[in-house]
Amino acid sequence: MITRAGYLTTRFGGYLHREVPEEDAELSHVGPDTPCGEYLRRFWQPICFSDELKDLPHRVKILGEELVVFRDLSGTVGLLELHCPHRGASLEFGLIDAKGIRCCYHGWQFAADGTILETPGEPADSTLKDRLYHGAYPTHEYGGLVFAYMGPPDRQPPFPVYDSFVRPGYRLIPGQKYFYPCNWLQIMENAMDPAHTAFLHTIVSGAVFTNEFGMLPELEFIETPVGMMYIATRRVEQNIWVRMVEAVLPNLQQVAPIWEDGHQEHSFSGPMMSRWIVPVDDTNTMFLEFRHASETEGLTPAWWADRAIMLPGQLAADSSEAGQRQPGDYEAQVSQRPITTPPACAVMQASSSQHTVTTPLCACRPMRIRQWTAGSCAKPGGGSRMVISGIRRCWHPERPQRRQVDDSGVSFVISHLPRKGIFR
Amino acid sequence: MITRAGYLTTRFGGYLHREVPEEDAELSHVGPDTPCGEYLRRFWQPICFSDELKDLPHRVKILGEELVVFRDLSGTVGLLELHCPHRGASLEFGLIDAKGIRCCYHGWQFAADGTILETPGEPADSTLKDRLYHGAYPTHEYGGLVFAYMGPPDRQPPFPVYDSFVRPGYRLIPGQKYFYPCNWLQIMENAMDPAHTAFLHTIVSGAVFTNEFGMLPELEFIETPVGMMYIATRRVEQNIWVRMVEAVLPNLQQVAPIWEDGHQEHSFSGPMMSRWIVPVDDTNTMFLEFRHASETEGLTPAWWADRAIMLPGQLAADSSEAGQRQPGDYEAQVSQRPITTPPACAVMQASSSQHTVTTPLCACRPMRIRQWTAGSCAKPGGGSRMVISGIRRCWHPERPQRRQVDDSGVSFVISHLPRKGIFR
Amino acid sequence: MITRAGYLTTRFGGYLHREVPEEDAELSHVGPDTPCGEYLRRFWQPICFSDELKDLPHRVKILGEELVVFRDLSGTVGLLELHCPHRGASLEFGLIDAKGIRCCYHGWQFAADGTILETPGEPADSTLKDRLYHGAYPTHEYGGLVFAYMGPPDRQPPFPVYDSFVRPGYRLIPGQKYFYPCNWLQIMENAMDPAHTAFLHTIVSGAVFTNEFGMLPELEFIETPVGMMYIATRRVEQNIWVRMVEAVLPNLQQVAPIWEDGHQEHSFSGPMMSRWIVPVDDTNTMFLEFRHASETEGLTPAWWADRAIMLPGQLAADSSEAGQRQPGDYEAQVSQRPITTPPACAVMQASSSQHTVTTPLCACRPMRIRQWTAGSCAKPGGGSRMVISGIRRCWHPERPQRRQVDDSGVSFVISHLPRKGIFR
């Protein structure tokens, strides 16, 4: 009898390695009544850009639910269940008017809040429209994005405006929307993974950001009141370049500029963008972002304020060979399988006693789940920190010391942490 | 604990509405040994046009069964199981000859009735071909269509020639064939739905038939010996326009002309077409029609006798946006989901105590099922009525009275019915 | 109550014939831990051509396993599990270097034998790479093909060099690679089916080989130490043309020339090609071949030594109609269904008391399975025979006698067998 294992301890051992790693369904599934699906529904989720709502309804799939979003002629934005409650025809074919949307098939009319306004063709004495409602979700527009709250009505939080959204001297620019055919979690993990900026985006594919990303940074991971951050510190000649990316749980990334190279000394500044990783369903994910552009020339490059410009390294390559020659985030994340495991496979599971720094988000899973259940990090406005990126001349020639660079209005001090961070 | 329901009674209640409506499998499933599949097999079903049978075999899928239809060189039409009983190769690649069809792979030859004529390559003393048969179904050609009987051999009915098929002064023209990727029942329902002609085909998409269809008609639904009809009555200036569409159960529609506008007074005439809604499988459906064209100029427009002209509003739009701007039957019916529910969803189920006139066919389901089991409506030739469409000047200025217009050889009197019809 | 059966004994009996034949999963399934999957893994399987391994890794799927094959810059060929053991990214996007391949995502590096060489980004004191291995399989290059052994390490056989591979005066030319979307077994069966060369490739589709293939041959089937052969004997004017094709179990075909016509007298010669029928998964199969070309002009036609020339009748037709007008192996084999049954359906099962000569391979299934279990035919180098094709003038005018033609170094005598062969 063959003994097979989840990890291998011999050369040429493929035959002995049969266990396909399993996904962590508690975190990866997003539909109604799943643990993480319900958790994600406690947060306002972006569903489209405001300027996508014109004269035609817009069909979307969010958290596994088929929906239609539209702006009626009075300006109200509605998010309704896609299928008309009468005969099931899709409301994406509906007629928008001043009061709401009218189904193409028999003309039933619905308001943005789900009120059934008219049921032509029904008996004149029908009370149906007075008693029943179509499924609807509340919406909120901010920064050029349309957000929805799809959770329990009695738990609806105010829309959270983080400090980074209202930074003096900056304006918000709705950016790009794009899709990956894989689970949301392996994408969200990527945001907390500073090592891949050195390999994937620089060493392997050539410098798609700047050459200086090719250095493997000193790494720390810290918990914040709303999630976690990494702190990647590189020495660039006589400078110390401290770069942070923040994960606001469950699915917002605040990403430091990718155009920096560490040569230009400056104080800490905030993120270049706030990007939501919105699950379409268990194996498809939508990216929606707004960008932070300084109103003063120079702090952000001109191209970043041009919404049509795409962040490099994000989209699928034009061909299979092009993807092999210059893989980017799409190739690295989607190719992990439609739903990967965190950590991805058996080698990592076998090494669970020594947590790896490149899978930090999931490494803190048990702690997070407890927080989620307690609702402690669901508090809106709990506060992102603007401590995202700073570059300072280093006095100590041997070793970066980050205590020297906490000089930009930071409300907490980044204490010096040992390299392997909090995941011991 | 959240209480969720099949229908909603609050605004913004999407979260509370989780039950996906279930299909009515008793009516929607069409394969062998399903209730409706067996019922549909009791009727002659059209499978293709006669003139599609040329020098190559024609592969079809009907009621979930993979089949091949061909005309041998002696003129006999055969409908056989697709896969050769020898090694399984598809007979769509077979050679047609005077006696039948020969498999491409090893040359086994089959007659139209399933007789195995030759088994080359088998031992000379093989008795296989004398003992066994390949699966075959009887066929019948009528009106340019090829029909098949796929039911139990001992229950085979004669081919039903309805009165509308042999109307004096009319000829039958094989028309169009097209496919919808959804269940047959939501398509068949549409035929008994007069309200959608006002909304979908006129108000929403602009008048694809005539402007006068845009009035919501007075509606009645009556049972006939072979199914049901609706009677849609509109007042057009001083005229009363009575338009009927007949559902000959299970899956034949006889449809009144769509080029009428109610302005031209005339007696009752028959359908413009007889159209079968043939299930390919549970989630794909084929439309096959013949048209009724008057041999005298003027009673039908010239374009209708041109087989290449398609009925407006039937096919999928050319693009996603075109479908949103001018949705037709394809968009309204297919978008209900691959298999919808009759009535489509929870709102309707919640209102079951007051039947809606726009889902009449399924509302009579229990009655129908009893009839089907008893076989009472399976009698061929039981008789469609030619009372399909008539326009008369109205003497009473206030209210249409249909007793005034029963003047065209109708064998039953249409009594005046209250608006909500028979479905109380 | 309807009585339905797996075979039919009446005309127009399609309704009574409902049992869909089942596949023989014991032989058709190829994944790990399936009977035939494990059997196939006991043999070296070709996975690609040597010259496909250039600067980019090459993704393959073999026996249901996702793998990557590459040649490192030192020349060593590696076959590794596709997904990086760290985060699961596909190694098809990896960087090849002198020691192995480096994952695009975080730069982990693997040698061809599965050794983990580097884990950048892991803690400096990590012992992970010293303790664990990535899944790998041993490879071997021969005749321009790359072979892999994917079975249990302790059962690895030497690579089998059959006599046909080292025939004096011949050289091996890597040929074509192509794919069929169906199970491997119905393809392998085709190789042991001499009747289809008369029908499919000559009578039905016109002579894609030579006209003389259109005669139905006298047939014999013999077991060999490594599988089986058929002997197809045709009389061509005064000549006896004896043509054999060998199945080296489980999945190697050695095929006699298809350019012969029986008119030119010559001694027995060997196969024109050795072709492996490699399962990709249960419903997809890869053909990989090398060709045998004589180094002396004339024994093989010039076109056969041109690797770019495809064997006729093997690929899918360019259109649906073209496939119907000239079906080839692709149409005949793929159209049997994704996984067919051997014998294909109920008619054959009903005739099991008189085995048909056109399904010989599976007819010997029980015997084979016993051999496989015992490992008796897994012996490499057990010896193919070069007795593949010969043409001799016939002294007896009435009847071919094959004892007259055993004159080419054949180590066993082909005794005269009755027509129906060994399958009684």
Coordinates of N, CA and C in Angstrom, one line a residue, chain A residues 32-33 38 41 55-59 65 81 83-90 92-95 102-108 112-116 120-128 131-139 150-154, chain B residues 2 4 7-18 186 189-190 193 195-197 199-200 203-204 216 219 320-321 323-325 327 329 331-333 335-337 340-341 343-348 350-351 354-359 419-420:
Chain A
P32 N -25.0 34.4 0.4 CA -25.8 34.5 1.7 C -25.6 33.3 2.6
D33 N -25.6 33.6 3.9 CA -25.6 32.6 4.9 C -24.3 31.9 5.0
E38 N -21.6 36.7 5.0 CA -22.4 37.6 5.9 C -21.5 38.7 6.5
R41 N -21.1 41.4 4.0 CA -22.4 42.2 3.9 C -22.5 43.2 5.0
D55 N -28.7 56.3 -19.2 CA -30.1 56.1 -19.6 C -30.5 54.6 -19.5
L56 N -29.5 53.7 -19.4 CA -29.8 52.3 -19.4 C -29.5 51.7 -18.0
P57 N -30.3 50.7 -17.6 CA -30.0 50.0 -16.3 C -28.7 49.3 -16.5
H58 N -28.1 49.0 -15.4 CA -26.7 48.4 -15.3 C -26.8 47.1 -14.5
R59 N -26.6 46.0 -15.2 CA -26.6 44.7 -14.5 C -25.3 44.4 -13.7
E65 N -25.1 37.6 -5.8 CA -26.5 38.0 -6.1 C -26.6 38.8 -7.4
E81 N -33.1 43.6 -7.0 CA -32.9 42.2 -7.5 C -33.2 42.2 -9.0
H83 N -34.3 40.0 -11.2 CA -35.5 39.4 -11.8 C -36.8 40.1 -11.3
C84 N -37.6 40.5 -12.3 CA -38.9 41.1 -11.9 C -39.7 40.0 -11.1
P85 N -40.3 40.5 -10.1 CA -41.1 39.5 -9.2 C -42.3 39.0 -9.9
H86 N -42.7 39.5 -11.0 CA -43.9 39.1 -11.7 C -43.6 37.8 -12.5
R87 N -42.9 38.0 -13.6 CA -42.6 36.8 -14.4 C -41.1 36.5 -14.5
G88 N -40.3 37.2 -13.8 CA -38.9 36.9 -13.8 C -38.0 37.5 -14.9
A89 N -38.6 38.3 -15.8 CA -37.8 39.0 -16.8 C -36.7 39.9 -16.1
S90 N -35.6 40.0 -16.8 CA -34.5 40.8 -16.2 C -34.8 42.3 -16.3
E92 N -32.7 44.5 -16.3 CA -31.7 45.2 -17.1 C -32.3 45.7 -18.5
F93 N -33.5 45.1 -18.8 CA -34.2 45.5 -20.0 C -35.3 46.5 -19.7
G94 N -35.3 47.0 -18.5 CA -36.4 47.9 -18.1 C -36.3 49.3 -18.5
L95 N -37.4 50.1 -18.4 CA -37.4 51.5 -18.8 C -37.3 52.3 -17.5
R102 N -39.3 50.4 -14.9 CA -40.5 49.7 -15.3 C -40.1 48.4 -16.1
C103 N -40.5 47.3 -15.8 CA -40.1 46.0 -16.4 C -40.6 46.1 -17.9
C104 N -39.7 45.6 -18.8 CA -40.0 45.6 -20.2 C -41.2 44.7 -20.6
Y105 N -41.4 43.7 -19.8 CA -42.3 42.6 -20.2 C -43.8 43.0 -20.1
H106 N -44.2 43.4 -18.9 CA -45.6 43.8 -18.6 C -45.7 45.1 -17.9
G107 N -44.7 45.8 -17.8 CA -44.7 47.2 -17.4 C -44.9 47.4 -15.9
W108 N -44.6 46.4 -15.1 CA -44.6 46.6 -13.6 C -43.5 47.6 -13.3
A112 N -36.8 52.9 -6.3 CA -35.5 52.5 -5.8 C -35.5 51.8 -4.5
D113 N -36.5 52.0 -3.7 CA -36.5 51.3 -2.4 C -37.3 50.0 -2.4
G114 N -37.7 49.6 -3.6 CA -38.4 48.3 -3.7 C -39.9 48.4 -3.7
T115 N -40.4 49.6 -3.5 CA -41.9 49.8 -3.6 C -42.4 49.4 -5.0
I116 N -43.5 48.7 -5.0 CA -44.1 48.3 -6.3 C -45.1 49.4 -6.6
P120 N -49.7 47.0 -14.0 CA -50.7 47.0 -15.1 C -50.9 45.6 -15.6
G121 N -52.2 45.3 -15.9 CA -52.5 44.0 -16.4 C -53.1 43.1 -15.2
E122 N -52.8 43.6 -14.0 CA -53.5 42.9 -12.8 C -54.9 43.4 -12.7
P123 N -55.7 42.6 -12.0 CA -57.1 43.1 -11.8 C -57.1 44.4 -11.1
A124 N -58.1 45.2 -11.4 CA -58.2 46.6 -10.9 C -58.2 46.6 -9.4
D125 N -58.8 45.6 -8.8 CA -58.9 45.6 -7.3 C -57.7 44.9 -6.7
S126 N -56.7 44.6 -7.4 CA -55.5 43.9 -6.8 C -54.9 44.8 -5.7
T127 N -54.5 44.2 -4.6 CA -53.8 44.9 -3.5 C -52.4 44.5 -3.5
L128 N -52.0 43.7 -4.4 CA -50.6 43.2 -4.5 C -49.6 44.3 -4.2
R131 N -49.2 45.6 -0.7 CA -48.8 44.7 0.4 C -47.3 44.3 0.3
L132 N -46.8 44.2 -1.0 CA -45.6 43.5 -1.2 C -44.5 44.5 -1.8
Y133 N -43.3 44.1 -1.6 CA -42.1 44.9 -2.1 C -41.2 44.0 -2.9
H134 N -40.5 44.7 -3.8 CA -39.4 44.0 -4.5 C -38.1 44.2 -3.7
G135 N -37.2 43.2 -3.9 CA -36.0 43.2 -3.1 C -35.1 44.4 -3.5
A136 N -34.7 45.2 -2.5 CA -33.9 46.4 -2.8 C -32.8 46.5 -1.7
Y137 N -31.7 47.2 -2.1 CA -30.7 47.5 -1.1 C -30.4 49.1 -1.1
P138 N -30.1 49.6 0.1 CA -29.7 51.0 0.1 C -28.4 51.3 -0.6
T139 N -28.3 52.5 -1.2 CA -27.0 52.9 -1.9 C -26.5 54.2 -1.3
M150 N -25.6 45.6 1.7 CA -26.4 44.4 1.5 C -26.6 43.5 2.7
G151 N -26.3 44.1 3.9 CA -26.4 43.3 5.1 C -27.8 43.5 5.8
P152 N -27.9 42.9 7.0 CA -29.2 43.0 7.7 C -29.6 44.5 7.9
P153 N -30.8 44.8 7.6 CA -31.2 46.2 7.7 C -31.0 46.8 9.1
D154 N -31.1 46.1 10.2 CA -31.0 46.6 11.5 C -29.5 46.8 11.9
Chain B
I2 N -32.0 35.7 11.8 CA -32.7 36.4 10.7 C -33.9 35.6 10.2
R4 N -36.1 35.0 7.1 CA -36.2 35.2 5.7 C -37.4 34.6 5.1
Y7 N -41.3 36.2 0.2 CA -41.8 37.5 -0.3 C -41.5 38.6 0.7
L8 N -41.5 39.8 0.3 CA -41.0 40.9 1.1 C -42.2 41.8 1.5
T9 N -42.1 42.4 2.7 CA -43.1 43.3 3.1 C -42.5 44.6 3.6
T10 N -41.2 44.8 3.3 CA -40.6 46.1 3.7 C -39.8 46.7 2.6
R11 N -39.6 48.0 2.7 CA -38.7 48.6 1.8 C -37.2 48.2 2.1
F12 N -36.4 48.3 1.1 CA -35.0 47.9 1.2 C -34.8 46.6 1.9
G13 N -35.6 45.6 1.5 CA -35.7 44.3 2.2 C -34.9 43.2 1.5
G14 N -34.0 43.5 0.5 CA -33.3 42.5 -0.2 C -32.7 41.4 0.6
Y15 N -32.1 41.9 1.7 CA -31.3 40.9 2.6 C -32.3 39.9 3.2
L16 N -33.5 40.2 3.4 CA -34.5 39.3 4.0 C -35.1 38.3 3.0
H17 N -34.7 38.5 1.7 CA -35.4 37.7 0.6 C -34.4 36.8 0.0
R18 N -34.3 35.6 0.6 CA -33.2 34.7 0.1 C -33.7 33.5 -0.7
Q186 N -41.7 28.5 -20.2 CA -41.8 30.0 -20.1 C -42.1 30.6 -21.5
E189 N -45.9 29.8 -22.2 CA -46.7 30.8 -21.4 C -46.9 32.1 -22.1
N190 N -45.8 32.5 -22.7 CA -45.8 33.8 -23.4 C -46.9 33.9 -24.4
D193 N -50.2 35.2 -23.2 CA -50.0 36.4 -22.4 C -50.3 37.7 -23.3
A195 N -51.0 40.7 -22.4 CA -50.5 42.0 -21.9 C -49.2 42.4 -22.4
H196 N -48.3 41.4 -22.7 CA -47.0 41.8 -23.1 C -46.9 42.4 -24.5
T197 N -48.0 42.1 -25.3 CA -48.0 42.8 -26.6 C -48.1 44.3 -26.5
F199 N -47.0 46.1 -23.7 CA -45.8 46.7 -23.1 C -44.6 46.3 -23.9
L200 N -44.2 45.1 -23.9 CA -42.9 44.7 -24.6 C -42.8 45.2 -26.0
I203 N -45.1 49.6 -26.1 CA -44.8 50.8 -25.2 C -43.3 50.9 -25.0
V204 N -42.7 49.7 -24.7 CA -41.2 49.7 -24.3 C -40.3 49.8 -25.5
L216 N -53.8 48.6 -23.6 CA -54.0 47.4 -22.8 C -55.4 46.9 -23.1
L219 N -59.5 41.6 -21.3 CA -59.0 40.2 -21.4 C -60.0 39.2 -21.0
S320 N -25.7 43.6 -26.8 CA -26.2 43.7 -25.4 C -27.0 45.1 -25.3
E321 N -26.4 46.1 -25.8 CA -27.0 47.4 -25.7 C -28.3 47.5 -26.6
G323 N -30.2 45.1 -27.2 CA -31.2 44.3 -26.5 C -31.8 45.2 -25.4
Q324 N -31.0 46.0 -24.7 CA -31.6 46.9 -23.7 C -32.4 48.0 -24.3
R325 N -32.0 48.5 -25.5 CA -32.8 49.6 -26.0 C -34.1 49.2 -26.7
P327 N -35.8 45.6 -26.3 CA -36.0 44.2 -25.9 C -37.2 43.6 -26.7
D329 N -39.1 39.4 -27.5 CA -39.5 38.1 -26.8 C -38.2 37.4 -26.3
E331 N -35.3 38.5 -25.2 CA -34.7 39.1 -24.0 C -35.7 38.8 -22.8
A332 N -37.0 39.0 -23.1 CA -38.0 38.9 -21.9 C -38.1 37.5 -21.5
Q333 N -38.0 36.5 -22.3 CA -38.2 35.2 -21.9 C -37.0 34.5 -21.5
S335 N -34.3 35.9 -20.3 CA -33.7 36.5 -19.1 C -34.4 36.1 -17.8
Q336 N -35.5 35.3 -18.0 CA -36.2 34.9 -16.8 C -35.4 33.8 -16.0
R337 N -34.3 33.4 -16.5 CA -33.5 32.3 -16.0 C -33.6 31.1 -17.0
T340 N -37.6 29.1 -15.5 CA -38.2 30.0 -14.6 C -39.3 29.2 -13.9
T341 N -40.0 29.9 -13.0 CA -41.1 29.3 -12.3 C -42.4 30.0 -12.7
P343 N -46.0 30.8 -11.3 CA -45.6 32.1 -11.5 C -44.1 32.3 -11.1
A344 N -43.6 33.4 -11.7 CA -42.1 33.5 -11.7 C -41.4 33.5 -10.3
C345 N -42.0 34.1 -9.4 CA -41.3 34.2 -8.1 C -42.2 34.4 -7.0
A346 N -41.6 34.8 -5.9 CA -42.3 34.7 -4.6 C -43.4 35.7 -4.5
V347 N -43.3 36.9 -5.1 CA -44.4 37.8 -5.0 C -45.7 37.2 -5.6
M348 N -45.5 36.5 -6.7 CA -46.7 35.9 -7.2 C -47.2 34.8 -6.4
A350 N -47.0 34.6 -3.3 CA -47.7 35.2 -2.1 C -49.1 35.7 -2.5
S351 N -49.3 35.9 -3.7 CA -50.6 36.4 -4.1 C -51.5 35.3 -4.8
Q354 N -55.3 35.4 -5.5 CA -55.9 36.2 -6.5 C -55.1 36.1 -7.8
H355 N -55.5 35.1 -8.6 CA -54.7 34.7 -9.8 C -54.6 35.9 -10.7
T356 N -53.4 36.0 -11.2 CA -53.1 37.1 -12.1 C -53.4 36.7 -13.5
V357 N -53.9 37.6 -14.3 CA -54.3 37.2 -15.7 C -53.0 37.0 -16.6
T358 N -51.9 37.5 -16.2 CA -50.8 37.4 -17.1 C -49.9 36.1 -16.9
T359 N -50.4 35.2 -16.1 CA -49.8 33.9 -16.1 C -50.9 32.8 -16.2
R419 N -63.8 40.6 -16.5 CA -62.4 40.9 -16.9 C -61.4 39.8 -16.4
K420 N -61.6 39.4 -15.2 CA -60.5 38.5 -14.7 C -60.7 37.1 -15.2

